[in-house]
Amino acid sequence: MLEILSYEFMQNALLAGMLASVICGIIGVYVVLKRIVFISGGIAHFSFGGIGVGYYLGVNPLLAALGFSVLAALAIGASKDRMDLQEDTSIGILWAVGMAAGVIFVGLSKGYAVNLFSYLFGNILAVSRTDLALMAALGLGIVCTVAALYKEFLAIAFDEEYAETLGIPTRWLYVLLLCLIALSIVILIKVVGVILVIALLTIPASIARLYATTVRGMMVLATGAGMVLATTGLMASYYADLASGATIVIVSALAFFSLSLMRRHQVQARRARAVRRHNQ
Amino acid sequence: MNDDGGDPCISIKNVSVAYHTEVVLDDISLDIEHKDFLAIIGPNGGGKTTLVKVLIGMLEPIAGTVSVLGTSPKRSRTKIGYVPQTAHYATGFPITAYEVVLMGRSGRRGLFHRFTKEDVKAAHEALGRVGMLAHRDRPFDHLSGGQRQRVIIARALANEPELLLLDEPNVGVDPAAKSELYTLLHELNESMTIVLVTHDLTAVSSHVKTIACINKRLYSHGGKEIPRETIAEMYHCPVELIAHGVPHRVLEEH
């Protein structure tokens, strides 16, 4: 069983899964609690346009994707409460335009054919040491930012309007949060792909929410859950010879589904006991 | 009545507010004295919440001037204890009662700064004042409507406000908790001005000192006896006032 750990690509893949779990465990908590899953999806898919443009112009696709995703984050943050168009409508448009631009520019690029599939699901088995270093640096940056602004992010996640009455610069913090999401997404796209990024941002945090009583606890639980799920999914994909990214998504979703059923059963049983005690 | 040289606590002069082209508040003038306990009543959609947003500086009027505690609403924000509707809190947010109350101190500490011992003390005192200290570590989510309401009030108190502004404090609160809430507000009124906004006329208690009726315009402002015609005119339907009771009741005719 352990012989697969001797392969360098497997060590890198596992390490990538751990680092992605830390990044997504922390940022995903805000994505889930602030209910900006769709916005995060919009940013991720819009950044795909950057990948296409990058290939076409011959610049580093990830750099171009970073430009696109931060642009999307700034645009969404700046237009909040100011647009006549509904926010979810405009994000839907952004989402589709990004994908379309990506496909067109990749098609226009001469030379080798880009594997679009790898940008959707990533290729965690092809992670390089450079990618890992980049992810570690980003992970550290996110931990530090969130630690420094924990009380402000908590205030805007719980009640943005009230936070504003306290004089907290809510708009800037919201834009900063979207930029952190954009940055996380771009760094993780090459490794885990657009679809797996969204899964890692939402599923571990949703599992953590079933048990956590504080936001800090939810981050720790989400990170742990992500690590377990990424490792399990990776192992399963290796032995069953399935696509790694897609397997991680399915394993995570199954875990969330069964855990939420179990949790609901537990809570109901506890409530029934309390009622019985009350009636005695 | 006045603490500082005759200026009222809140002074609203000829204020109008519009969303896009629709006028929501039309030429409202209202002075609220220090240590007043004012209930602003009116039907849903009558502009009560809009007025609250103007008072906390979240919304700029298109005409008129507002001064709160001697300055603009935005500047006096830190002295206002804003209590939003508890119903607007999403369930499933992992946070304890204590953390919610501590949040009230966030504006006092700048970005990147941690809470101090003073903040912790203020949060505990505020929890004690609303009788929720024993529930300090319980998840906010697990509390009853009335308990949540108290925690949200404690959050406002933690910031040591001079003015407490409550938006529909009766929504999602059972009758017993409602009457306890008024007892609490009555106690708090000894040290601060209280303004509360509600569409629920049965909730206007004997502790309230003055009442203002708002439905786009200000219909009346003064003592607790409102002429029946005013209520009928404002609500556009016949209502029956059972006055002098505790609490005052207004019942709709069907």
Short mmCIF file of C-alpha atoms in Angstrom, two decimals:
data_model
loop_
_atom_site.label_atom_id
_atom_site.label_comp_id
_atom_site.label_asym_id
_atom_site.label_seq_id
_atom_site.Cartn_x
_atom_site.Cartn_y
_atom_site.Cartn_z
CA MET A 1 0.00 0.00 0.00
CA LEU A 2 2.76 2.41 0.93
CA GLU A 3 4.88 1.76 -2.14
CA ILE A 4 3.00 4.43 -4.07
CA LEU A 5 4.34 7.00 -1.62
CA SER A 6 7.83 6.38 -2.96
CA TYR A 7 6.91 7.96 -6.30
CA GLU A 8 7.82 11.62 -6.38
CA PHE A 9 4.69 12.54 -8.39
CA MET A 10 2.57 10.92 -5.69
CA GLN A 11 4.39 12.74 -2.89
CA ASN A 12 3.91 16.02 -4.75
CA ALA A 13 0.26 15.25 -5.39
CA LEU A 14 -0.40 14.48 -1.72
CA LEU A 15 1.44 17.60 -0.64
CA ALA A 16 -0.55 19.64 -3.18
CA GLY A 17 -3.74 18.19 -1.73
CA MET A 18 -2.67 19.26 1.79
CA LEU A 19 -1.77 22.80 0.72
CA ALA A 20 -4.94 23.17 -1.34
CA SER A 21 -6.89 22.00 1.71
CA VAL A 22 -5.34 24.70 3.90
CA ILE A 23 -6.04 27.46 1.34
CA CYS A 24 -9.57 26.25 0.58
CA GLY A 25 -10.29 25.38 4.21
CA ILE A 26 -9.75 28.98 5.27
CA ILE A 27 -11.11 30.86 2.25
CA GLY A 28 -13.93 28.33 1.72
CA VAL A 29 -15.35 29.13 5.17
CA TYR A 30 -15.92 32.73 4.08
CA VAL A 31 -17.24 31.63 0.68
CA VAL A 32 -19.84 29.40 2.35
CA LEU A 33 -20.77 31.69 5.27
CA LYS A 34 -20.95 34.84 3.15
CA ARG A 35 -22.88 32.89 0.50
CA ILE A 36 -20.62 33.89 -2.37
CA VAL A 37 -20.22 30.47 -3.96
CA PHE A 38 -21.67 31.71 -7.22
CA ILE A 39 -19.43 34.79 -7.19
CA SER A 40 -16.41 32.55 -6.59
CA GLY A 41 -17.51 30.33 -9.48
CA GLY A 42 -17.83 33.43 -11.66
CA ILE A 43 -14.31 34.56 -10.77
CA ALA A 44 -12.91 31.08 -11.45
CA HIS A 45 -14.55 30.74 -14.85
CA PHE A 46 -13.71 34.29 -15.86
CA SER A 47 -10.05 33.58 -15.14
CA PHE A 48 -10.27 30.84 -17.75
CA GLY A 49 -10.51 33.64 -20.32
CA GLY A 50 -7.11 34.81 -19.07
CA ILE A 51 -5.62 31.39 -19.71
CA GLY A 52 -6.78 31.55 -23.34
CA VAL A 53 -5.51 35.10 -23.83
CA GLY A 54 -2.20 34.13 -22.23
CA TYR A 55 -1.69 31.29 -24.70
CA TYR A 56 -2.68 33.50 -27.62
CA LEU A 57 -0.33 36.35 -26.69
CA GLY A 58 2.44 34.03 -25.62
CA VAL A 59 2.57 35.24 -22.02
CA ASN A 60 2.38 32.98 -18.98
CA PRO A 61 -1.27 31.77 -18.92
CA LEU A 62 -1.36 31.76 -15.13
CA LEU A 63 -0.25 35.40 -14.98
CA ALA A 64 -2.93 36.33 -17.50
CA ALA A 65 -5.47 34.30 -15.50
CA LEU A 66 -4.42 36.17 -12.36
CA GLY A 67 -5.04 39.48 -14.12
CA PHE A 68 -8.47 38.33 -15.29
CA SER A 69 -9.56 36.95 -11.93
CA VAL A 70 -8.46 39.98 -9.93
CA LEU A 71 -10.19 42.20 -12.50
CA ALA A 72 -13.38 40.16 -12.01
CA ALA A 73 -13.05 40.42 -8.21
CA LEU A 74 -12.60 44.19 -8.38
CA ALA A 75 -15.51 44.60 -10.80
CA ILE A 76 -17.86 42.51 -8.66
CA GLY A 77 -16.73 44.26 -5.48
CA ALA A 78 -17.06 47.75 -6.95
CA SER A 79 -20.46 47.16 -8.50
CA LYS A 80 -22.01 45.76 -5.33
CA ASP A 81 -25.31 47.54 -4.52
CA ARG A 82 -24.66 49.99 -7.33
CA MET A 83 -25.92 48.20 -10.39
CA ASP A 84 -29.32 48.14 -11.97
CA LEU A 85 -28.61 44.62 -13.20
CA GLN A 86 -29.11 41.90 -10.58
CA GLU A 87 -25.83 40.69 -9.18
CA ASP A 88 -26.40 37.01 -10.00
CA THR A 89 -27.32 37.91 -13.59
CA SER A 90 -24.13 39.89 -14.12
CA ILE A 91 -22.05 37.11 -12.60
CA GLY A 92 -23.72 34.58 -14.88
CA ILE A 93 -22.71 36.71 -17.87
CA LEU A 94 -19.15 37.12 -16.56
CA TRP A 95 -18.97 33.34 -16.07
CA ALA A 96 -20.01 32.53 -19.66
CA VAL A 97 -17.95 35.30 -21.29
CA GLY A 98 -14.81 34.11 -19.52
CA MET A 99 -15.25 30.53 -20.70
CA ALA A 100 -16.11 31.62 -24.25
CA ALA A 101 -13.09 33.94 -24.47
CA GLY A 102 -10.87 31.16 -23.18
CA VAL A 103 -12.08 28.67 -25.78
CA ILE A 104 -11.80 31.18 -28.65
CA PHE A 105 -8.30 32.38 -27.79
CA VAL A 106 -7.02 28.88 -27.18
CA GLY A 107 -8.44 27.95 -30.61
CA LEU A 108 -6.71 30.92 -32.23
CA SER A 109 -3.35 30.07 -30.68
CA LYS A 110 -0.98 28.33 -33.01
CA GLY A 111 1.26 25.50 -32.01
CA TYR A 112 0.49 22.75 -29.55
CA ALA A 113 -3.08 22.03 -28.58
CA VAL A 114 -3.94 22.96 -25.01
CA ASN A 115 -5.73 20.34 -23.01
CA LEU A 116 -8.82 22.27 -21.87
CA PHE A 117 -9.84 19.31 -19.76
CA SER A 118 -6.83 19.74 -17.51
CA TYR A 119 -7.93 23.27 -16.67
CA LEU A 120 -11.35 22.06 -15.62
CA PHE A 121 -10.21 19.19 -13.41
CA GLY A 122 -6.53 19.97 -13.10
CA ASN A 123 -3.80 17.40 -13.02
CA ILE A 124 -2.78 16.89 -9.46
CA LEU A 125 -0.39 14.12 -10.51
CA ALA A 126 1.66 16.59 -12.57
CA VAL A 127 2.33 19.12 -9.81
CA SER A 128 5.90 20.40 -9.81
CA ARG A 129 8.04 21.51 -6.87
CA THR A 130 7.67 25.11 -8.12
CA ASP A 131 3.88 24.80 -7.98
CA LEU A 132 4.17 23.49 -4.43
CA ALA A 133 6.38 26.39 -3.37
CA LEU A 134 3.90 28.85 -4.90
CA MET A 135 1.00 27.19 -3.06
CA ALA A 136 2.90 27.19 0.23
CA ALA A 137 3.69 30.90 -0.12
CA LEU A 138 0.06 31.71 -0.93
CA GLY A 139 -1.17 29.55 1.93
CA LEU A 140 1.09 31.41 4.35
CA GLY A 141 -0.05 34.77 2.98
CA ILE A 142 -3.71 33.81 3.43
CA VAL A 143 -3.20 32.52 6.97
CA CYS A 144 -1.44 35.78 7.93
CA THR A 145 -4.05 38.04 6.28
CA VAL A 146 -6.96 36.20 7.85
CA ALA A 147 -5.25 36.14 11.26
CA ALA A 148 -4.64 39.90 11.06
CA LEU A 149 -8.16 40.75 9.91
CA TYR A 150 -10.07 37.98 11.70
CA LYS A 151 -12.41 40.25 13.67
CA GLU A 152 -13.20 42.40 10.63
CA PHE A 153 -13.86 39.44 8.33
CA LEU A 154 -16.02 37.89 11.06
CA ALA A 155 -18.01 41.12 11.34
CA ILE A 156 -18.64 41.43 7.60
CA ALA A 157 -19.46 37.73 7.23
CA PHE A 158 -21.97 37.82 10.09
CA ASP A 159 -23.57 41.19 9.49
CA GLU A 160 -22.08 43.53 6.92
CA GLU A 161 -24.58 46.33 7.50
CA TYR A 162 -23.91 46.41 11.23
CA ALA A 163 -20.15 46.29 10.61
CA GLU A 164 -20.54 49.40 8.48
CA THR A 165 -22.34 51.24 11.28
CA LEU A 166 -19.31 50.50 13.48
CA GLY A 167 -17.14 52.38 10.99
CA ILE A 168 -15.42 49.26 9.63
CA PRO A 169 -14.42 49.79 5.95
CA THR A 170 -16.68 46.98 4.78
CA ARG A 171 -16.44 47.65 1.05
CA TRP A 172 -12.65 47.49 1.01
CA LEU A 173 -12.63 44.38 3.13
CA TYR A 174 -15.17 42.74 0.83
CA VAL A 175 -13.03 43.56 -2.23
CA LEU A 176 -9.97 42.25 -0.39
CA LEU A 177 -11.81 39.02 0.39
CA LEU A 178 -12.80 38.62 -3.28
CA CYS A 179 -9.17 39.24 -4.30
CA LEU A 180 -8.00 36.56 -1.86
CA ILE A 181 -10.53 34.22 -3.45
CA ALA A 182 -9.29 35.18 -6.94
CA LEU A 183 -5.68 34.59 -5.97
CA SER A 184 -6.46 31.22 -4.41
CA ILE A 185 -8.40 30.11 -7.45
CA VAL A 186 -5.64 30.99 -9.93
CA ILE A 187 -2.90 29.27 -7.98
CA LEU A 188 -5.05 26.17 -7.64
CA ILE A 189 -6.39 26.03 -11.21
CA LYS A 190 -3.33 24.38 -12.68
CA VAL A 191 -3.23 21.90 -9.84
CA VAL A 192 -6.84 21.04 -9.25
CA GLY A 193 -8.80 22.76 -12.04
CA VAL A 194 -11.76 25.14 -12.00
CA ILE A 195 -14.33 22.54 -10.97
CA LEU A 196 -12.26 20.99 -8.20
CA VAL A 197 -11.46 24.46 -6.83
CA ILE A 198 -15.16 25.16 -6.39
CA ALA A 199 -15.64 21.73 -4.80
CA LEU A 200 -12.75 22.28 -2.39
CA LEU A 201 -14.00 25.76 -1.53
CA THR A 202 -17.48 24.54 -0.67
CA ILE A 203 -17.57 20.88 0.42
CA PRO A 204 -15.00 20.80 3.28
CA ALA A 205 -16.41 24.07 4.68
CA SER A 206 -19.96 22.69 4.51
CA ILE A 207 -18.87 19.54 6.35
CA ALA A 208 -17.14 21.69 8.98
CA ARG A 209 -20.27 23.79 9.43
CA LEU A 210 -22.16 20.70 10.59
CA TYR A 211 -19.98 20.53 13.71
CA ALA A 212 -18.26 23.88 14.31
CA THR A 213 -19.39 26.41 16.91
CA THR A 214 -16.93 29.15 15.96
CA VAL A 215 -15.55 30.40 12.65
CA ARG A 216 -12.00 29.58 13.76
CA GLY A 217 -13.05 26.02 14.59
CA MET A 218 -14.83 25.76 11.26
CA MET A 219 -11.59 26.69 9.44
CA VAL A 220 -9.59 24.05 11.29
CA LEU A 221 -12.24 21.39 10.66
CA ALA A 222 -12.60 22.34 7.00
CA THR A 223 -8.84 22.13 6.48
CA GLY A 224 -8.73 18.72 8.16
CA ALA A 225 -11.72 17.48 6.19
CA GLY A 226 -10.14 18.69 2.95
CA MET A 227 -6.89 16.86 3.72
CA VAL A 228 -8.66 13.59 4.49
CA LEU A 229 -10.88 13.85 1.40
CA ALA A 230 -8.07 14.83 -0.97
CA THR A 231 -5.90 11.95 0.25
CA THR A 232 -8.74 9.43 0.15
CA GLY A 233 -9.79 10.59 -3.31
CA LEU A 234 -6.24 10.45 -4.59
CA MET A 235 -5.68 6.93 -3.28
CA ALA A 236 -9.01 5.76 -4.66
CA SER A 237 -8.24 7.23 -8.08
CA TYR A 238 -4.83 5.55 -8.11
CA TYR A 239 -6.10 2.08 -7.30
CA ALA A 240 -9.27 2.30 -9.40
CA ASP A 241 -7.40 4.01 -12.24
CA LEU A 242 -9.81 6.96 -12.39
CA ALA A 243 -9.27 10.66 -13.07
CA SER A 244 -7.82 12.05 -9.82
CA GLY A 245 -9.57 15.44 -9.65
CA ALA A 246 -12.99 14.04 -10.48
CA THR A 247 -12.55 11.23 -7.94
CA ILE A 248 -11.71 13.73 -5.19
CA VAL A 249 -14.91 15.66 -6.03
CA ILE A 250 -17.09 12.54 -5.91
CA VAL A 251 -15.50 11.23 -2.69
CA SER A 252 -15.98 14.68 -1.06
CA ALA A 253 -19.60 14.92 -2.15
CA LEU A 254 -20.37 11.40 -0.85
CA ALA A 255 -18.74 12.27 2.48
CA PHE A 256 -20.76 15.47 2.80
CA PHE A 257 -23.98 13.70 1.92
CA SER A 258 -23.56 10.90 4.45
CA LEU A 259 -22.22 13.18 7.21
CA SER A 260 -25.12 15.61 6.88
CA LEU A 261 -27.61 12.75 7.09
CA MET A 262 -25.84 11.42 10.19
CA ARG A 263 -25.73 14.87 11.73
CA ARG A 264 -29.40 15.47 11.15
CA HIS A 265 -30.21 12.13 12.77
CA GLN A 266 -27.99 13.00 15.76
CA VAL A 267 -29.56 16.43 16.26
CA GLN A 268 -33.07 14.97 16.05
CA ALA A 269 -32.24 12.26 18.58
CA ARG A 270 -30.78 14.84 20.95
CA ARG A 271 -33.87 17.00 20.59
CA ALA A 272 -36.14 14.02 21.27
CA ARG A 273 -34.15 13.19 24.41
CA ALA A 274 -34.44 16.78 25.61
CA VAL A 275 -38.20 16.76 25.05
CA ARG A 276 -38.53 13.46 26.93
CA ARG A 277 -36.49 14.83 29.83
CA HIS A 278 -38.64 17.93 29.84
CA ASN A 279 -41.87 15.90 29.96
CA GLN A 280 -40.76 13.65 32.79
CA MET B 1 -34.52 67.21 29.88
CA ASN B 2 -31.60 68.21 27.74
CA ASP B 3 -28.11 67.24 28.75
CA ASP B 4 -26.11 69.50 26.55
CA GLY B 5 -27.30 73.03 26.17
CA GLY B 6 -30.70 72.64 24.55
CA ASP B 7 -29.76 70.67 21.43
CA PRO B 8 -32.08 67.72 20.92
CA CYS B 9 -30.61 64.22 20.70
CA ILE B 10 -31.79 63.86 17.12
CA SER B 11 -32.91 66.69 14.89
CA ILE B 12 -34.56 65.87 11.57
CA LYS B 13 -35.44 68.90 9.42
CA ASN B 14 -37.50 68.68 6.21
CA VAL B 15 -35.98 65.35 5.25
CA SER B 16 -37.03 63.56 2.07
CA VAL B 17 -35.66 60.23 0.89
CA ALA B 18 -36.16 58.53 -2.48
CA TYR B 19 -35.11 55.25 -4.02
CA HIS B 20 -34.58 55.94 -7.72
CA THR B 21 -37.62 58.12 -8.44
CA GLU B 22 -39.95 56.81 -5.75
CA VAL B 23 -40.24 59.09 -2.74
CA VAL B 24 -40.28 57.01 0.46
CA LEU B 25 -40.10 59.77 3.04
CA ASP B 26 -41.61 63.15 2.29
CA ASP B 27 -40.63 66.28 4.19
CA ILE B 28 -40.21 64.78 7.66
CA SER B 29 -39.35 67.09 10.56
CA LEU B 30 -38.89 65.59 13.99
CA ASP B 31 -36.91 66.48 17.11
CA ILE B 32 -36.11 63.74 19.58
CA GLU B 33 -35.08 64.85 23.06
CA HIS B 34 -32.39 63.29 25.21
CA LYS B 35 -33.61 60.40 27.39
CA ASP B 36 -36.76 60.12 25.33
CA PHE B 37 -38.24 56.68 24.64
CA LEU B 38 -39.78 57.13 21.22
CA ALA B 39 -41.73 54.54 19.29
CA ILE B 40 -41.98 55.18 15.56
CA ILE B 41 -45.01 53.32 14.26
CA GLY B 42 -46.48 52.94 10.81
CA PRO B 43 -47.45 50.31 8.27
CA ASN B 44 -44.94 48.10 6.47
CA GLY B 45 -43.38 49.92 3.56
CA GLY B 46 -44.16 53.25 5.22
CA GLY B 47 -40.52 54.28 5.39
CA LYS B 48 -39.70 53.42 9.01
CA THR B 49 -36.66 51.31 8.22
CA THR B 50 -35.59 53.96 5.70
CA LEU B 51 -35.65 56.54 8.50
CA VAL B 52 -33.51 54.24 10.67
CA LYS B 53 -31.01 53.92 7.81
CA VAL B 54 -30.85 57.70 7.53
CA LEU B 55 -30.22 57.99 11.28
CA ILE B 56 -27.29 55.54 11.18
CA GLY B 57 -25.82 57.23 8.12
CA MET B 58 -26.40 54.36 5.68
CA LEU B 59 -28.65 56.43 3.44
CA GLU B 60 -28.39 60.05 2.35
CA PRO B 61 -31.60 62.07 2.14
CA ILE B 62 -32.30 63.91 -1.13
CA ALA B 63 -33.36 66.96 0.83
CA GLY B 64 -33.24 68.26 4.39
CA THR B 65 -30.75 67.90 7.21
CA VAL B 66 -30.26 65.33 9.94
CA SER B 67 -28.17 65.80 13.02
CA VAL B 68 -27.61 63.06 15.58
CA LEU B 69 -25.96 63.87 18.91
CA GLY B 70 -24.91 67.24 17.58
CA THR B 71 -23.22 66.08 14.40
CA SER B 72 -23.83 64.18 11.15
CA PRO B 73 -25.18 60.62 11.43
CA LYS B 74 -21.99 59.16 9.93
CA ARG B 75 -19.82 60.86 12.56
CA SER B 76 -22.00 59.94 15.50
CA ARG B 77 -22.23 56.28 14.44
CA THR B 78 -19.90 55.15 17.19
CA LYS B 79 -22.27 56.59 19.81
CA ILE B 80 -25.34 54.91 18.35
CA GLY B 81 -26.26 51.40 19.39
CA TYR B 82 -27.99 49.96 16.33
CA VAL B 83 -30.16 46.89 16.88
CA PRO B 84 -31.23 45.41 13.53
CA GLN B 85 -34.02 42.87 13.12
CA THR B 86 -32.90 39.51 14.48
CA ALA B 87 -34.83 37.78 11.73
CA HIS B 88 -32.20 38.92 9.26
CA TYR B 89 -29.52 36.65 10.74
CA ALA B 90 -28.97 33.53 8.72
CA THR B 91 -29.08 30.31 10.67
CA GLY B 92 -26.08 28.02 10.58
CA PHE B 93 -23.49 30.69 11.32
CA PRO B 94 -21.00 29.25 13.82
CA ILE B 95 -20.68 31.97 16.44
CA THR B 96 -21.23 32.12 20.20
CA ALA B 97 -23.34 34.70 22.03
CA TYR B 98 -20.18 36.18 23.53
CA GLU B 99 -18.51 36.57 20.12
CA VAL B 100 -21.57 38.39 18.78
CA VAL B 101 -21.44 40.84 21.70
CA LEU B 102 -17.68 41.36 21.37
CA MET B 103 -18.27 42.30 17.73
CA GLY B 104 -19.88 45.50 19.02
CA ARG B 105 -16.40 46.64 20.04
CA SER B 106 -14.83 46.04 16.59
CA GLY B 107 -15.15 49.68 15.56
CA ARG B 108 -13.16 50.86 18.59
CA ARG B 109 -10.10 48.87 17.65
CA GLY B 110 -8.56 49.70 14.31
CA LEU B 111 -7.83 47.22 11.54
CA PHE B 112 -5.24 44.57 12.46
CA HIS B 113 -5.68 45.22 16.20
CA ARG B 114 -6.83 42.59 18.63
CA PHE B 115 -9.49 43.05 21.26
CA THR B 116 -8.20 44.31 24.61
CA LYS B 117 -9.09 43.36 28.20
CA GLU B 118 -11.28 46.43 28.27
CA ASP B 119 -13.28 45.07 25.30
CA VAL B 120 -13.69 41.69 27.00
CA LYS B 121 -14.89 43.41 30.18
CA ALA B 122 -17.36 45.59 28.26
CA ALA B 123 -18.75 42.54 26.46
CA HIS B 124 -19.27 40.69 29.74
CA GLU B 125 -20.92 43.70 31.35
CA ALA B 126 -23.26 44.06 28.37
CA LEU B 127 -24.19 40.37 28.55
CA GLY B 128 -24.88 40.79 32.26
CA ARG B 129 -27.03 43.84 31.69
CA VAL B 130 -29.39 41.92 29.41
CA GLY B 131 -29.32 38.85 31.66
CA MET B 132 -27.52 36.60 29.17
CA LEU B 133 -24.19 36.05 30.94
CA ALA B 134 -25.08 32.44 31.73
CA HIS B 135 -25.56 31.79 27.99
CA ARG B 136 -22.22 33.34 27.06
CA ASP B 137 -20.76 30.30 25.31
CA ARG B 138 -23.91 28.97 23.67
CA PRO B 139 -24.12 29.09 19.88
CA PHE B 140 -26.15 32.11 18.79
CA ASP B 141 -28.02 29.73 16.52
CA HIS B 142 -29.36 27.67 19.43
CA LEU B 143 -30.91 30.63 21.28
CA SER B 144 -34.62 31.47 21.25
CA GLY B 145 -35.89 34.56 19.42
CA GLY B 146 -36.08 36.56 22.64
CA GLN B 147 -32.59 35.50 23.74
CA ARG B 148 -31.12 36.42 20.38
CA GLN B 149 -32.78 39.79 20.64
CA ARG B 150 -31.07 40.32 24.01
CA VAL B 151 -27.70 39.31 22.60
CA ILE B 152 -28.08 41.77 19.72
CA ILE B 153 -29.00 44.49 22.23
CA ALA B 154 -25.95 43.54 24.33
CA ARG B 155 -23.80 43.89 21.22
CA ALA B 156 -25.03 47.46 20.85
CA LEU B 157 -24.53 48.14 24.60
CA ALA B 158 -20.96 46.84 24.50
CA ASN B 159 -20.06 49.93 22.47
CA GLU B 160 -21.41 52.15 25.28
CA PRO B 161 -23.89 54.09 23.16
CA GLU B 162 -25.79 57.25 24.06
CA LEU B 163 -28.64 56.33 21.78
CA LEU B 164 -30.22 52.93 21.16
CA LEU B 165 -31.94 52.46 17.81
CA LEU B 166 -34.06 49.32 17.42
CA ASP B 167 -35.60 48.13 14.17
CA GLU B 168 -38.69 45.92 14.66
CA PRO B 169 -37.53 44.34 17.92
CA ASN B 170 -40.74 42.30 18.24
CA VAL B 171 -40.40 40.19 15.13
CA GLY B 172 -39.83 36.54 16.00
CA VAL B 173 -40.20 37.12 19.74
CA ASP B 174 -42.95 35.47 21.83
CA PRO B 175 -45.32 37.64 23.95
CA ALA B 176 -43.63 36.89 27.29
CA ALA B 177 -40.21 37.78 25.89
CA LYS B 178 -41.74 40.89 24.34
CA SER B 179 -42.84 42.20 27.73
CA GLU B 180 -39.44 41.35 29.26
CA LEU B 181 -37.83 43.22 26.40
CA TYR B 182 -39.79 46.35 27.30
CA THR B 183 -38.80 46.04 30.96
CA LEU B 184 -35.17 45.88 29.85
CA LEU B 185 -35.57 48.88 27.54
CA HIS B 186 -37.25 50.78 30.37
CA GLU B 187 -34.20 50.17 32.57
CA LEU B 188 -31.82 51.17 29.79
CA ASN B 189 -33.83 54.32 29.16
CA GLU B 190 -32.61 55.70 32.48
CA SER B 191 -29.17 56.19 30.96
CA MET B 192 -29.81 56.53 27.22
CA THR B 193 -32.21 57.73 24.56
CA ILE B 194 -34.21 54.95 22.93
CA VAL B 195 -35.83 55.02 19.51
CA LEU B 196 -37.66 51.94 18.34
CA VAL B 197 -39.42 51.30 15.09
CA THR B 198 -42.31 48.88 14.75
CA HIS B 199 -45.34 48.08 12.62
CA ASP B 200 -46.84 46.07 15.46
CA LEU B 201 -49.12 48.45 17.35
CA THR B 202 -49.89 45.87 20.03
CA ALA B 203 -46.24 46.13 20.99
CA VAL B 204 -46.25 49.78 21.95
CA SER B 205 -45.97 49.56 25.70
CA SER B 206 -46.67 51.90 28.57
CA HIS B 207 -42.92 52.39 28.97
CA VAL B 208 -42.81 54.36 25.74
CA LYS B 209 -42.78 58.11 26.37
CA THR B 210 -43.63 59.49 22.92
CA ILE B 211 -44.95 58.11 19.67
CA ALA B 212 -44.42 59.23 16.08
CA CYS B 213 -46.59 57.89 13.26
CA ILE B 214 -44.95 57.64 9.87
CA ASN B 215 -46.32 56.56 6.53
CA LYS B 216 -44.26 58.44 3.98
CA ARG B 217 -45.22 61.62 5.86
CA LEU B 218 -45.09 62.26 9.59
CA TYR B 219 -48.70 61.99 10.75
CA SER B 220 -48.30 62.83 14.39
CA HIS B 221 -45.71 63.13 17.05
CA GLY B 222 -46.29 63.58 20.72
CA GLY B 223 -47.69 61.84 23.77
CA LYS B 224 -49.13 58.38 23.76
CA GLU B 225 -52.72 59.14 22.88
CA ILE B 226 -53.04 59.15 19.11
CA PRO B 227 -56.35 60.26 17.60
CA ARG B 228 -58.14 57.31 16.04
CA GLU B 229 -58.59 59.27 12.79
CA THR B 230 -54.82 59.66 12.48
CA ILE B 231 -54.27 55.93 12.74
CA ALA B 232 -57.08 55.24 10.26
CA GLU B 233 -55.73 57.81 7.85
CA MET B 234 -52.23 56.48 8.13
CA TYR B 235 -53.05 52.81 7.80
CA HIS B 236 -55.75 53.43 5.18
CA CYS B 237 -58.13 51.14 7.07
CA PRO B 238 -60.39 51.40 10.10
CA VAL B 239 -58.68 50.47 13.32
CA GLU B 240 -59.91 50.32 16.84
CA LEU B 241 -57.78 51.77 19.58
CA ILE B 242 -58.12 50.37 23.05
CA ALA B 243 -56.30 53.18 24.76
CA HIS B 244 -55.06 53.60 28.31
CA GLY B 245 -54.45 49.88 28.56
CA VAL B 246 -51.03 48.43 29.29
CA PRO B 247 -49.83 47.84 26.69
CA HIS B 248 -51.84 49.98 24.30
CA ARG B 249 -53.64 47.92 21.75
CA VAL B 250 -54.76 48.67 18.27
CA LEU B 251 -56.92 46.06 16.61
CA GLU B 252 -57.86 45.94 12.99
CA GLU B 253 -61.48 45.69 12.01
CA HIS B 254 -62.24 42.94 9.49
#
